CSV table of C-alpha atoms in Angstrom, one decimal:
chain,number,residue,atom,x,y,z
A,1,UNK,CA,-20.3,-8.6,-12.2
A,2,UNK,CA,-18.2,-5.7,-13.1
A,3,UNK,CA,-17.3,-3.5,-9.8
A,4,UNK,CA,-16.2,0.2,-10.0
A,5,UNK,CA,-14.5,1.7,-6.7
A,6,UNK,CA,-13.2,5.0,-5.5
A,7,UNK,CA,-11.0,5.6,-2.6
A,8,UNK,CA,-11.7,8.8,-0.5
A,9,UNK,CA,-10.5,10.2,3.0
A,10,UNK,CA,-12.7,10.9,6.0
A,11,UNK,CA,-11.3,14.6,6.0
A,12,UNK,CA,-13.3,14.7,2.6
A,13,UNK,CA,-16.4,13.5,3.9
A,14,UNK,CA,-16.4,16.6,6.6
A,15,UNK,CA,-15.8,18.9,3.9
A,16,UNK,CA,-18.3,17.4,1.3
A,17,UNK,CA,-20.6,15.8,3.6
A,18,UNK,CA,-21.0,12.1,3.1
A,19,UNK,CA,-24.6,12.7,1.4
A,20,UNK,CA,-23.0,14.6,-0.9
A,21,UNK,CA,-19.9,12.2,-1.9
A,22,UNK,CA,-21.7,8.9,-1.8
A,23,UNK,CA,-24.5,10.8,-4.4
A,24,UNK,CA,-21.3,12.1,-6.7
A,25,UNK,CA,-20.1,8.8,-7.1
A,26,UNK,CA,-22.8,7.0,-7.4
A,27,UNK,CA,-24.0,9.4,-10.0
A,28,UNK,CA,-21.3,8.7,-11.8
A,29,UNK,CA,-21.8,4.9,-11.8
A,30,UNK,CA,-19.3,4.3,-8.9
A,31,UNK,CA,-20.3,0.2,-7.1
A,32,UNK,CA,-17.5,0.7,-4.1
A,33,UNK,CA,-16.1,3.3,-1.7
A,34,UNK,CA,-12.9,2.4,0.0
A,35,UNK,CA,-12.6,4.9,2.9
A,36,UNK,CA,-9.2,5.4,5.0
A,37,UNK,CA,-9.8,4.5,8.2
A,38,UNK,CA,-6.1,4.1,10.0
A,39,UNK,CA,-3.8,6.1,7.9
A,40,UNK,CA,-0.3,7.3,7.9
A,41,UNK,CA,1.0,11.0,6.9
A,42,UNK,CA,-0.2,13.5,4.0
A,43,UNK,CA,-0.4,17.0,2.7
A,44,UNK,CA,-3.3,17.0,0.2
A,45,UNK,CA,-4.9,19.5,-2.1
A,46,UNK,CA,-8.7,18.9,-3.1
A,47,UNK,CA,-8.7,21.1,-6.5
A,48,UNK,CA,-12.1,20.9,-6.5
A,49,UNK,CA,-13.1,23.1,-3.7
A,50,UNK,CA,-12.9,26.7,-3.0
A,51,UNK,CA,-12.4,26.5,0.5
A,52,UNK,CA,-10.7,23.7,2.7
A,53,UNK,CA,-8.3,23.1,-0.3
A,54,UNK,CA,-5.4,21.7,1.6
A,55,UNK,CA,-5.4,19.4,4.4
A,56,UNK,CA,-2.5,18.4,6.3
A,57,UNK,CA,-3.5,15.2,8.1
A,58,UNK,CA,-3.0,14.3,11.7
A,59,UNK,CA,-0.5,11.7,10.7
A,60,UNK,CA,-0.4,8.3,11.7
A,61,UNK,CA,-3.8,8.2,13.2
A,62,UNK,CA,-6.4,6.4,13.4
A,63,UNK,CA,-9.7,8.4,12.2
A,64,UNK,CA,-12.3,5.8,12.6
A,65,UNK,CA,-13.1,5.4,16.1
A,66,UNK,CA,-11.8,2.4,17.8
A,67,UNK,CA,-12.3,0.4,21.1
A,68,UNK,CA,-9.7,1.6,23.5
A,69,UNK,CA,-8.7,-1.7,24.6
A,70,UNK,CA,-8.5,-2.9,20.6
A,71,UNK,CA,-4.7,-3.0,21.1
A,72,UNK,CA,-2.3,-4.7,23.9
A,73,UNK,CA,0.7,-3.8,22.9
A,74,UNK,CA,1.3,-1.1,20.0
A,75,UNK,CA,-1.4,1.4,19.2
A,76,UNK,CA,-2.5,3.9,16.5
A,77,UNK,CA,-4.0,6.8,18.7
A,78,UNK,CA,-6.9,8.3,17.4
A,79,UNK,CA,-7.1,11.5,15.4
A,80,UNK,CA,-9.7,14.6,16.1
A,81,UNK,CA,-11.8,13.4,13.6
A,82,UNK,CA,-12.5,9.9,15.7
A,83,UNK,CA,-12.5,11.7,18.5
A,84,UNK,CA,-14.6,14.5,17.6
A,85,UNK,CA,-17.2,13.6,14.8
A,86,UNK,CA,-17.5,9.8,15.7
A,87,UNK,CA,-20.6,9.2,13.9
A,88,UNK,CA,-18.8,10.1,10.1
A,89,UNK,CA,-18.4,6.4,9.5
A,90,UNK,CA,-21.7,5.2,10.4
A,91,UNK,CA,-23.4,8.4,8.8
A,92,UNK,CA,-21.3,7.9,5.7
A,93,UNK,CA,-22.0,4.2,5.4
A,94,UNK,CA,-25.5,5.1,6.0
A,95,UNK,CA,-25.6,7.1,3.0
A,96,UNK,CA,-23.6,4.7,1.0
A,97,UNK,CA,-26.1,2.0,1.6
A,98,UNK,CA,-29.1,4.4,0.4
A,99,UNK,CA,-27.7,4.4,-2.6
A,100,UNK,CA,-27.0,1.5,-3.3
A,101,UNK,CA,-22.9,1.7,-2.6
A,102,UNK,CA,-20.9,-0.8,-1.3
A,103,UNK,CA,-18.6,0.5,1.6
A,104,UNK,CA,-15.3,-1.0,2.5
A,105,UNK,CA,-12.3,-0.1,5.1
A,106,UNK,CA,-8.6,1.3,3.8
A,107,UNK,CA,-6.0,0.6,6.7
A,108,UNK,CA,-2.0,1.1,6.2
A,109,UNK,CA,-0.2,-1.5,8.1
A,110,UNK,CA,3.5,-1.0,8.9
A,111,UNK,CA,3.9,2.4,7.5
A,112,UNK,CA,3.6,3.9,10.6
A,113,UNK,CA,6.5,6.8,11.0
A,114,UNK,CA,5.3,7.3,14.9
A,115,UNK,CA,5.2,4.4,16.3
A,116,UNK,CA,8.8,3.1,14.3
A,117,UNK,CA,10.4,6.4,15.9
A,118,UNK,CA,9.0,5.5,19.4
A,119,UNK,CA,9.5,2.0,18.9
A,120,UNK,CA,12.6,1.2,17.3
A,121,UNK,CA,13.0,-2.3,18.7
A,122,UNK,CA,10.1,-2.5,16.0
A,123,UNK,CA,11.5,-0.9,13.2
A,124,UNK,CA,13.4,-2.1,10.7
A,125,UNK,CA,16.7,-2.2,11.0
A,126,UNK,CA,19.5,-1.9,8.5
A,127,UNK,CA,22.7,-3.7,7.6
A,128,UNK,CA,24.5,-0.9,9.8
A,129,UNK,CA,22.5,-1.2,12.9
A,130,UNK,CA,20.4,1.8,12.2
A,131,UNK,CA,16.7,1.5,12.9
A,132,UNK,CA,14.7,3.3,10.4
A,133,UNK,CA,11.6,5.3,11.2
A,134,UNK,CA,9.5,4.7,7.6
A,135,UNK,CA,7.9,1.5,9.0
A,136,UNK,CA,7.6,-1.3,11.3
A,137,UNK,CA,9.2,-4.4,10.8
A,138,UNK,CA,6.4,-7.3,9.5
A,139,UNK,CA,8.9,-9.7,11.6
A,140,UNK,CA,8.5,-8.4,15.0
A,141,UNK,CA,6.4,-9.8,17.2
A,142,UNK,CA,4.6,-6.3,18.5
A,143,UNK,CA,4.4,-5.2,15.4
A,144,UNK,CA,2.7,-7.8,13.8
A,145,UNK,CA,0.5,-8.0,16.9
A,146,UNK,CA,-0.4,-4.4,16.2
A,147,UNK,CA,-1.5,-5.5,12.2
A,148,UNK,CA,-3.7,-8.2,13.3
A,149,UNK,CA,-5.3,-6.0,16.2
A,150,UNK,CA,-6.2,-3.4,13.9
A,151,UNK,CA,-7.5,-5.1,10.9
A,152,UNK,CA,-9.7,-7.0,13.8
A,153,UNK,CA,-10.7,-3.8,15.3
A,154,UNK,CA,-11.8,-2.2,11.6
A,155,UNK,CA,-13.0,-5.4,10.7
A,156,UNK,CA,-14.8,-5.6,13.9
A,157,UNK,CA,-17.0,-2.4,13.6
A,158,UNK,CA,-19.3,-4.3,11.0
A,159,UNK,CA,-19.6,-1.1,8.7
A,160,UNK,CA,-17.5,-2.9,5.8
A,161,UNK,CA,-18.0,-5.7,3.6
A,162,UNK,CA,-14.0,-5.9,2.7
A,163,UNK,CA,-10.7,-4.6,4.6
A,164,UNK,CA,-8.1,-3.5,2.1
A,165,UNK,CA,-4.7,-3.6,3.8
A,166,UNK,CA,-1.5,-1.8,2.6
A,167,UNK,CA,1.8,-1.9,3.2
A,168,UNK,CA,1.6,-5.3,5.0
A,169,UNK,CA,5.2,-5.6,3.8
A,170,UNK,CA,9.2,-4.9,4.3
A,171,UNK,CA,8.8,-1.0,3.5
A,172,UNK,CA,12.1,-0.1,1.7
A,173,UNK,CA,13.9,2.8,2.1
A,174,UNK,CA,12.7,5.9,0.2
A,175,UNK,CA,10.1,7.3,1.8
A,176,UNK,CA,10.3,11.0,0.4
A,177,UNK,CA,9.0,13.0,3.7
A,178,UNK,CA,10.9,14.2,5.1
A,179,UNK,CA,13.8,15.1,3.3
A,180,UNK,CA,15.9,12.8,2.1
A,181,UNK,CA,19.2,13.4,1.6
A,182,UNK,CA,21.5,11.5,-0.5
A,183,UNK,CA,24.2,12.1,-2.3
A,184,UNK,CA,25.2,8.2,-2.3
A,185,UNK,CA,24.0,5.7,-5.3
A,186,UNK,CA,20.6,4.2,-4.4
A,187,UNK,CA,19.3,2.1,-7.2
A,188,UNK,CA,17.7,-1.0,-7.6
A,189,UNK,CA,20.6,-3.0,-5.6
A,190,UNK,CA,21.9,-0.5,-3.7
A,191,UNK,CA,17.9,0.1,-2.3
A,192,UNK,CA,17.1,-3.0,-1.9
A,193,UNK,CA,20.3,-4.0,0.3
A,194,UNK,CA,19.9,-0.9,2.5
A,195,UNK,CA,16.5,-1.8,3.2
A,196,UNK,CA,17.2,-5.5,4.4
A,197,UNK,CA,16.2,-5.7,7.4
A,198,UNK,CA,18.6,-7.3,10.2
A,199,UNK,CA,16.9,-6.7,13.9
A,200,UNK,CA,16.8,-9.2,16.5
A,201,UNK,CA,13.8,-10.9,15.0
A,202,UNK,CA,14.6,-10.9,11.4
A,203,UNK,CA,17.8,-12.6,12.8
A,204,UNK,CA,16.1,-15.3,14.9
A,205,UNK,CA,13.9,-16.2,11.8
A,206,UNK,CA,16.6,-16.0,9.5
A,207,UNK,CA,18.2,-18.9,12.0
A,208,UNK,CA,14.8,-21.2,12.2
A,209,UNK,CA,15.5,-21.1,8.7
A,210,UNK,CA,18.6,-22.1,8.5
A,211,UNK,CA,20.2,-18.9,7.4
A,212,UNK,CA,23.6,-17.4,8.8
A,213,UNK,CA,22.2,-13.7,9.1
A,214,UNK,CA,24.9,-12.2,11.0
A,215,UNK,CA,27.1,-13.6,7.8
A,216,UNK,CA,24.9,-11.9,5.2
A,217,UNK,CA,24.6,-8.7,7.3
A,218,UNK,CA,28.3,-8.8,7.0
A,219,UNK,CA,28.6,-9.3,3.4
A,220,UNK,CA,25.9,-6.5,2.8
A,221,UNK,CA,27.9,-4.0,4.9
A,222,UNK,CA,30.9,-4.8,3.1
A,223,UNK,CA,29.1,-4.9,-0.5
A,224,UNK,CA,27.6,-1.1,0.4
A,225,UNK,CA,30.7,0.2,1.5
A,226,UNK,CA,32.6,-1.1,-1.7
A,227,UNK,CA,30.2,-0.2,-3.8
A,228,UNK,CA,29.2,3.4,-2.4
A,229,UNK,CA,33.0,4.1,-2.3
A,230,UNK,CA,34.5,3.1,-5.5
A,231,UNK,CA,35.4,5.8,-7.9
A,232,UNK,CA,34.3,5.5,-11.5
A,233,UNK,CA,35.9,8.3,-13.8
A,234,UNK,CA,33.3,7.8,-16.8
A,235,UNK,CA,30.6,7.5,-14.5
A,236,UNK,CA,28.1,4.6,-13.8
A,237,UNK,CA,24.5,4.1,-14.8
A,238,UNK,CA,22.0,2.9,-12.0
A,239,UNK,CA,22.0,-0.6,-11.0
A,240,UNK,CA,18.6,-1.9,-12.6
A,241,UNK,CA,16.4,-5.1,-11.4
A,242,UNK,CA,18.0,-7.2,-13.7
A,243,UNK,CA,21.5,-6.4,-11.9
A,244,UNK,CA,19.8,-7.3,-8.6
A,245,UNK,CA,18.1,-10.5,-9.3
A,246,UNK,CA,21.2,-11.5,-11.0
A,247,UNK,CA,23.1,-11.3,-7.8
A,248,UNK,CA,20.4,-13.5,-6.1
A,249,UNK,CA,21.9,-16.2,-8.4
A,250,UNK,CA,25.3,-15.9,-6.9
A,251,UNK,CA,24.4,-14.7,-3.2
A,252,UNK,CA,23.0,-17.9,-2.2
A,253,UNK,CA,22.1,-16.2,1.8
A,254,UNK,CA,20.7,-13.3,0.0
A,255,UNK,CA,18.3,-15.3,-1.7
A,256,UNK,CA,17.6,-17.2,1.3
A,257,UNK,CA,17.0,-14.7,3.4
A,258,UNK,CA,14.4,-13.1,0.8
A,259,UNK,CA,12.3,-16.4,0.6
A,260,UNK,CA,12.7,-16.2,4.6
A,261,UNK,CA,11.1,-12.5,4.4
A,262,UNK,CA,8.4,-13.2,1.6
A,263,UNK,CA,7.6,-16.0,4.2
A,264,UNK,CA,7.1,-13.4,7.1
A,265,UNK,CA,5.0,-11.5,5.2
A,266,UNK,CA,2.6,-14.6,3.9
A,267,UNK,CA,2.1,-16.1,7.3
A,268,UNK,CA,0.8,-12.4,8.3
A,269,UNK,CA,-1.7,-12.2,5.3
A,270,UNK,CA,-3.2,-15.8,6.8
A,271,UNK,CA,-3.3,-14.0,10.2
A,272,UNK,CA,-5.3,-11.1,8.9
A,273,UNK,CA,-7.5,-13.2,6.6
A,274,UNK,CA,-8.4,-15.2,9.6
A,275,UNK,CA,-9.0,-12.0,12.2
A,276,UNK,CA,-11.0,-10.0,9.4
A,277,UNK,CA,-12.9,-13.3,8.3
A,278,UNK,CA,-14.0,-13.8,12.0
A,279,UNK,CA,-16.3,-10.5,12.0
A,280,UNK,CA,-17.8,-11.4,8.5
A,281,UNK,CA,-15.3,-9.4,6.3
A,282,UNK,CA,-13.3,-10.0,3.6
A,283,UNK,CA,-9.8,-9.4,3.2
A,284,UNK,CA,-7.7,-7.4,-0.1
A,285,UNK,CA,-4.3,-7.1,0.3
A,286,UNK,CA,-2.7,-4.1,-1.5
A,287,UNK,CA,0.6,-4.9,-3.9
A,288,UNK,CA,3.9,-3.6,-2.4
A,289,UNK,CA,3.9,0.2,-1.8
A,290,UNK,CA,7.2,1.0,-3.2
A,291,UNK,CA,7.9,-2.6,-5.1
A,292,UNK,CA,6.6,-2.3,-8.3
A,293,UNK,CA,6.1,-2.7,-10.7
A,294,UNK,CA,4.5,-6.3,-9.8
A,295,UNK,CA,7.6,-8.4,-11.2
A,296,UNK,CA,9.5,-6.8,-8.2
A,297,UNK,CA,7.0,-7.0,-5.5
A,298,UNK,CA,9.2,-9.5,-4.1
A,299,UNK,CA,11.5,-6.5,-2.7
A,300,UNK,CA,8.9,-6.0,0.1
A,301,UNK,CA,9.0,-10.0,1.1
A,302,UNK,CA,5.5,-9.8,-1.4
A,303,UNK,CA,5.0,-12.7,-2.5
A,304,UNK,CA,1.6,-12.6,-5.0
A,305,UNK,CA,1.0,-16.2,-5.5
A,306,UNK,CA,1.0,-16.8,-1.5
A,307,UNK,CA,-1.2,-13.5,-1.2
A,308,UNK,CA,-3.5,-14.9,-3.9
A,309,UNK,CA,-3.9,-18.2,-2.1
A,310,UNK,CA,-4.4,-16.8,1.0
A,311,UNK,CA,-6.3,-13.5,0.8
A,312,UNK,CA,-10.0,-12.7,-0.6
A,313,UNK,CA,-8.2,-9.9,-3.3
A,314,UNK,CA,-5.4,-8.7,-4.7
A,315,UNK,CA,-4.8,-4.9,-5.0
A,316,UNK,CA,-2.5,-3.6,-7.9
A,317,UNK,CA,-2.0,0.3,-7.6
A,318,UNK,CA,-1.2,0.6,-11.1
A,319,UNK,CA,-0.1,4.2,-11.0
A,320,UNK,CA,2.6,4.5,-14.1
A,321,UNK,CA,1.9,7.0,-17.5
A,322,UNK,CA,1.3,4.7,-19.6
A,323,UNK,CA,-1.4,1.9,-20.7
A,324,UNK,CA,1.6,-0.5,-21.6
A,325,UNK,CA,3.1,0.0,-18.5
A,326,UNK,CA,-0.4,-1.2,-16.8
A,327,UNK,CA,-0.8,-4.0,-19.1
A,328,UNK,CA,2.4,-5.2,-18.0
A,329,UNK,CA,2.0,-5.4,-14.2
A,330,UNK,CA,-1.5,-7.3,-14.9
A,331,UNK,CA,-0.5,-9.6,-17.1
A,332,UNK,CA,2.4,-10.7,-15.2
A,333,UNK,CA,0.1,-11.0,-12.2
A,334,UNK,CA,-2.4,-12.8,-14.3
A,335,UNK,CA,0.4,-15.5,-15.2
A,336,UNK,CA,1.2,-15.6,-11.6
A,337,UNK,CA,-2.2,-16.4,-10.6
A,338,UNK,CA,-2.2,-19.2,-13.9
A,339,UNK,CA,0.8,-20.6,-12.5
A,340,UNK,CA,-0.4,-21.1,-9.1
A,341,UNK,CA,-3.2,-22.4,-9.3
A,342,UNK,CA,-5.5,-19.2,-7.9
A,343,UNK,CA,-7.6,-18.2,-10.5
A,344,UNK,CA,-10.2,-17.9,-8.4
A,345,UNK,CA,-9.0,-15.2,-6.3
A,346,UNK,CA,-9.9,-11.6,-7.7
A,347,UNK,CA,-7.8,-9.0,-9.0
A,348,UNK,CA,-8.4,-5.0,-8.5
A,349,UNK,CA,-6.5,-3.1,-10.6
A,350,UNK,CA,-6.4,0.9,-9.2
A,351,UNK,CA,-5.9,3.7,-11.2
A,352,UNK,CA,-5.1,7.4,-10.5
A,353,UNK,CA,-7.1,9.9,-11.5
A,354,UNK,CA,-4.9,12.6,-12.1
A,355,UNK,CA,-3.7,14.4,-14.9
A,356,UNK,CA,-0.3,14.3,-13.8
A,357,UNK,CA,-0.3,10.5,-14.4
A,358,UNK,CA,-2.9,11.0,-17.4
A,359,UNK,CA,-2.4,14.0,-19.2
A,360,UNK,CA,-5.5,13.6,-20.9
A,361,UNK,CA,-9.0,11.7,-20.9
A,362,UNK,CA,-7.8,9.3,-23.6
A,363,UNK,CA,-4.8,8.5,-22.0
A,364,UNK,CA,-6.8,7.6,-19.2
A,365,UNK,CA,-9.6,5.5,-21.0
A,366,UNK,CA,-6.8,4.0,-23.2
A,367,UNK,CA,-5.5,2.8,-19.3
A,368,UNK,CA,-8.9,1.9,-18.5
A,369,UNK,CA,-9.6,-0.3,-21.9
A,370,UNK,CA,-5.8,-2.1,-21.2
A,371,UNK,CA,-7.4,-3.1,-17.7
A,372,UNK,CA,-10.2,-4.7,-19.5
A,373,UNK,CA,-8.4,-6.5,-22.2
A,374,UNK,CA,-6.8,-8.3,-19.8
A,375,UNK,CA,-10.5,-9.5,-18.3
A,376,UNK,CA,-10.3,-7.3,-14.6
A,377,UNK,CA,-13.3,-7.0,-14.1
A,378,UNK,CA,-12.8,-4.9,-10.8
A,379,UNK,CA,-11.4,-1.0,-11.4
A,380,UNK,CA,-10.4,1.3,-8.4
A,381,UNK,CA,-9.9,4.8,-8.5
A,382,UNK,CA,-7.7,6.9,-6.6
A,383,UNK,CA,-9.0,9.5,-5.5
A,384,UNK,CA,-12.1,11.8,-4.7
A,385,UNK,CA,-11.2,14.6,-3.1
A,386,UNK,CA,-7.6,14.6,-5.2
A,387,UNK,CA,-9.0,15.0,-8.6
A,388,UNK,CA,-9.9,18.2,-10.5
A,389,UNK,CA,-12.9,19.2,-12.3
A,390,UNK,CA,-12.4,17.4,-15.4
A,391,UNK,CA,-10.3,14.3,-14.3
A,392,UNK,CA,-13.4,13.8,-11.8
A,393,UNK,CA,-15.6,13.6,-14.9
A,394,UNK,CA,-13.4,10.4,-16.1
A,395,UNK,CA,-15.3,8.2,-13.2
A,396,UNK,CA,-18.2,8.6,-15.7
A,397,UNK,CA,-16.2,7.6,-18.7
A,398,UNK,CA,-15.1,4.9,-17.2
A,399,UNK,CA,-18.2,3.5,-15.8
A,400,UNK,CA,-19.2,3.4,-19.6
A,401,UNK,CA,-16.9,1.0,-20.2
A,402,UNK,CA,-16.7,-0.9,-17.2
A,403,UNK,CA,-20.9,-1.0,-17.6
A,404,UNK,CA,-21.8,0.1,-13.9
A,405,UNK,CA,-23.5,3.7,-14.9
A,406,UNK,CA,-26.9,3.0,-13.2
């Protein structure tokens, strides 16, 4: 059965009411509300409204209430909204079953600015010795402690049929708030090398696996130094993935030691399969946050056929400008998924629903009619409160073709 979801923030729901959302989507032939329930930092403009347009978030907060002794070690405090209006969630999931709307929790995983600044023994750490403070590191021990206990705790409040987990990954660098400032090369390689990760527990995996990481941390610092420092008169283009997957080929550590991280990340997607699974949820693991197109989700230690195996769904946040480009990421998930012998497991393929990404309603539908050539049979928008006027009137459109218009 075909299944038509839309994401949407709590800080909507106060604005909008959730009566009021939960009836616009469904109106519009919406199946699925995935609603943020842990989430990290955003400035956001709802173009919709006349009043409460923009909404800075309290970042890195938890905004569904949860048990104060959910965590033991690492934990998302809660924002005013859990603290203050704690019946949203079970008013809004109230409503959503009313009408007939399936209702599922959003929580970000390591992308967690906070608690990486507080907790840098967490964080990943680069070739240099720098802790960064865009995420937690998926092979530290409290911070993959702190993903478990909060998918439980979500998973745990029994308002959601599914959890949908993102950025249960290696986060690399490029975060884009706050500033950035480079004026060194960061492409494909250069990126990816930066944001290896070599803290003490990266380190002590890296050596259960028989990997010399001290050796490769050494060779990376020398690699980025070379390559940052070397003058080219005529210039030189940006390192693409090609470049970098050809060094794997030669680097033999380097490869190593990204098996040894797409590892990390796959024994945590059993881990939270298990803890969601044990309050009657299901679990949907997003695609890499900053690793795509899917061909490169390995960047973040992503590793889809181990995901697919392992997980109840597989997110792909298909945000790119074009219908080719969406094609492209499905159907090389879809011959992962042949490959590996998961066909089984689903795939959601999410969409923006902004003009920015789709001038137009055609380019959008054209997007839409790429997802179902490819036989996805589940479609996520992104978001509610985010899109205007018009773009909002897409959901419609694309509940025509997806056939879930009541």
């Amino acid at each position: 059965m075909a299944e038509l979801s839309m994401m949407v923030y709590p800080w909507d729901l106060q604005a909008d009411t959730p009566e009021r959302v939960v009836d616009q989507v469904a109106e519009r032939g919406v199946t699925r509300l995935q609603i943020a329930t842990a989430y990290h930092s955003a400035e956001v403009l709802a173009p919709r409204r006349t009043a409460r347009v923009a909404t800075v978030a309290e970042a890195n907060r938890a905004h569904l209430p949860l048990p104060t002794d959910a965590f033991s070690g690492l934990r998302v405090p809660p924002s005013s909204i859990a603290q203050t209006d704690p019946d949203l969630y079970p008013r809004f999931a109230r409503a959503a079953e009313a009408a007939g709307v399936a209702v599922d929790g959003w929580a970000i995983a390591f992308h967690n600015t906070d608690l990486a600044t507080a907790h840098p023994e967490a964080a990943i750490e680069n070739c240099f010795g720098d802790p960064f403070t865009h995420g937690l590191c998926p092979s530290s021990p409290a911070a993959r402690t702190y993903a478990i206990e909060l998918l439980e705790a979500v998973s745990a409040t029994a308002l959601f049929e599914r959890v949908l987990v993102e950025s249960l990954s290696y986060l690399l660098v490029g975060h884009g708030h706050p500033h950035e400032l480079w004026g060194a090369r960061l492409d494909a390689t250069t990126r990816y090398l930066l944001s290896l990760c070599f803290c003490t527990s990266c380190l002590a995996r890296a050596g259960d696996a028989g990997i010399d990481g001290e050796r490769l941390r050494a060779q990376v610092v020398a690699e980025l130094h070379r390559t940052w420092n070397v003058e080219h008169p005529a210039g030189r283009d940006d390192d693409t993935a090609a470049a970098l997957a050809s060094l794997l080929l030669v680097w033999p550590e380097l490869a190593a030691y990204t098996r040894m991280r797409m590892a990390a990340v796959t024994d945590l997607v059993v881990d939270a399969a298990a803890a969601v699974r044990r309050h009657g949820a299901a679990l949907d693991v997003s695609a890499a946050v900053w690793g795509r197109p899917a061909p490169t989700n390995w960047l973040e230690g992503v590793d889809i056929a181990a995901t697919l195996a392992h997980s109840d769904g597989f997110v792909l946040e298909s945000y790119f400008p074009t219908a080719g480009e969406v094609a492209a990421e499905i159907d090389h998930t879809l011959a992962v998924r042949a490959l590996s012998g998961t066909d089984t497991t689903p795939v959601t393929v999410a969409l923006t629903v902004w003009p920015s990404f789709s001038p137009t309603r055609a380019d959008f539908l054209t997007k839409v009619d790429a997802v179902l050539a490819c036989g996805i049979d589940r479609l996520a928008l992104y978001n509610y409160g985010t899109a205007t006027a018009p773009s909002f009137e897409w959901v419609r459109a694309a509940a025509e073709r997806m056939g879930t218009l009541r």
